[in-house]
Amino acid sequence: MSKPMGAIPVEFAADGPMLTVGGRTVDALIAEAGDTPLFVYDLGMVDRRIARFRAAFPSTQLHYAIKANSYGSLLAHVAKQVDGLDIASAGEMDLALAAGMPAADISFAGPGKRDSDLERAIAAGVTLNCESEGEAARALAIARRLGVRPRLAVRVNPDFEIKGSGMRMGGGAKPFGVDAERVPALVRAILAAGAEWRGFHIFAGSQALNPEALIEAQQATLDLAGDLADSIGATPSLVNLGGGFGIPYFGGETPLDVEAVGGALRNALERRHPRLADTVFAIELGRWLVGEAGVYLTRIVDRKQSHGKTFLVTDGGMHHQLAASGNFGQLVRRNYPVAIASRMDEPATEEVSIVGCLCTPLDRLADDVMTPAADVGDIVAVFMAGAYGLSASPQAFLGQQPALEMAVGASG
Amino acid sequence: MSKPMGAIPVEFAADGPMLTVGGRTVDALIAEAGDTPLFVYDLGMVDRRIARFRAAFPSTQLHYAIKANSYGSLLAHVAKQVDGLDIASAGEMDLALAAGMPAADISFAGPGKRDSDLERAIAAGVTLNCESEGEAARALAIARRLGVRPRLAVRVNPDFEIKGSGMRMGGGAKPFGVDAERVPALVRAILAAGAEWRGFHIFAGSQALNPEALIEAQQATLDLAGDLADSIGATPSLVNLGGGFGIPYFGGETPLDVEAVGGALRNALERRHPRLADTVFAIELGRWLVGEAGVYLTRIVDRKQSHGKTFLVTDGGMHHQLAASGNFGQLVRRNYPVAIASRMDEPATEEVSIVGCLCTPLDRLADDVMTPAADVGDIVAVFMAGAYGLSASPQAFLGQQPALEMAVGASG
């Protein structure tokens, strides 16, 4: 029996047999790029996500977590439209600055910052989200040595997490942030040292599809920020509420009702602690902004039978799409949405497994799915490839050729 | 309660507080390399594995599967001592040829070979392990066009697999090789086309620690090769028996009794089918030759408490050691052997979790293990890092700095 796969995002269309991305057929895109495998990012789709966020969250800043996808032209396009970039390494800091984002609107999280990372960030004027008392002390010492007033926020490890979150980043003992009860003392030390205190970064989870869970976590985050500010006796200039907006990868999953989350946050902000009256709030999104906008295109190089099963072997695989192969944090492999991108006008008539070119049984792109009859030369599209795709994959594994990337279809 | 970790390979020693690799202290190695994170490969350990194999398998060729580790000086060192190199991509073919291996002793497996890959291999004189009838037909057509007599072996998908194998590569419907019952017809077609038939490649599994399971699989492989040769009516010049020799990553695992496997194979070879009398047999090893010889060294950049737990945060992580983080084919995360490499002379007195620098909860190097009290600046060693380490990891993830690699300690 065939297995389910996730739903193809509704914005994708076809022109005759060919899938289109940003209004252009995939064969034309591959011809322009020169080869497969190819990631194509539809900037128009990203723009529509940004517009949808702005409408639903009119009083909240939007930050982009560039670890989701830092491909040059995509990042430059997004940077122009968001209020801040959140980075997780000195390498990402270089990318964020190159994308034209002012240093004051860049914030640097990550539990393992080296002294050299801290020094570069402080010298550039980037905000450091301090992950521990030790890191804050190192940052203050480096700033004194440099003769610079550092911008320091405190990442808080909250006592709660987004329920049903795809990836838990708060609640209980964690390597991220400072336990909430120790935060006031740390902020007082930062203020006493004469640093510019930039507020809180509170991240309770990621990849949530249940609006109620997000609403509850955002309310708890606001309450925590108010309590902390009250305890400190000072108003944070910014509270980064984290993100956690999920996208539906798998069959049976429902897209997040972003408007419901936005409405609830507006109400919660109206009732917020008076100590937060002048605070700016930000939501930090990565996956939700760009994940659905990316398609991974790979060509079928063999069609073969084994013990009654049909395998389509492609020139791509897990070295570019580790998450789609089921090897990136998933306990059970499930199928991302895939399609035969060169036979979009044909009915799904056969059950196949689509695999990558690597010589390992881990390299699976779709197990036992129904597709139109496809053969060598046809193009396979793996959707939901815009976030944590190429950069989160073992690109050098087995010495296969690298994937290409391109961005298309920015709206006017 | 603390969790177990795998055993440190017995060949590692210490000089005072410092772990040594190839007789040199890790602080000296890091100083020479210039920074952490650093992979160090002990070529002397690799040499001893090769010697042990030669003693246990006196009449069997040894091939190295370079996908396990293709670091330049390690590959060049191994290439001089083995009878063949097995590759899985055109990129690996370039590495194998650059390491000085004659093309006739290189064989190319992999289910997703492009026409361009086939052409380059045929032109170079490399043996193609054909994974399907379709691939063989493409190879023959390309060879005709080039006016070259191609070297073609057939990869067989056997009806059995190594029991308890860490990774199943045979048995049932698989994307690898040709189902055994269709192999005779394919070999006859290869012979009829005038190609040089190079025999069989039969791979039944990997990462096996149970000698009985390997002995049984090798016997079944010999039987299958005899039956196929008999059916074809021709003698294969070479039968690659696969590999599958495992190494003990986790607590409670026992090293493979290689001598028991070798003794059983000698007996099995004496009783082999007469049609295989003139056949050369090879075993293809990757992980077993190099896995234990590698150590990943990373420096502690933060020590922090959260809700009663102690976290040591390092400057390395899953972007270099995906398998040790538990995200490479494992269903349940277990601890690789780790040590505080700069406090080898101190007793393990505290329970810690060692994490990487990436801003994701997936980035764990050791959960709840007992170690000597360590602090910022100390060095963490993750053992069993010589195979499927750096190249099998998402090196570009989050834009962290790349790992360094070096090889030391070749025996005279």
Coordinates of C-alpha atoms in Angstrom, one line a residue, chain B residues 19 70 95 154 214 277 288 325 390:
Chain B
L19 CA 45.6 12.6 25.6
S70 CA 39.0 10.4 1.8
L95 CA 40.7 11.3 -5.4
V154 CA 27.7 -6.6 -11.7
L214 CA 29.4 -12.2 9.1
A277 CA 38.7 -21.9 -8.6
W288 CA 36.8 -0.9 10.3
S325 CA 25.2 13.8 17.7
L390 CA 33.5 15.3 8.7

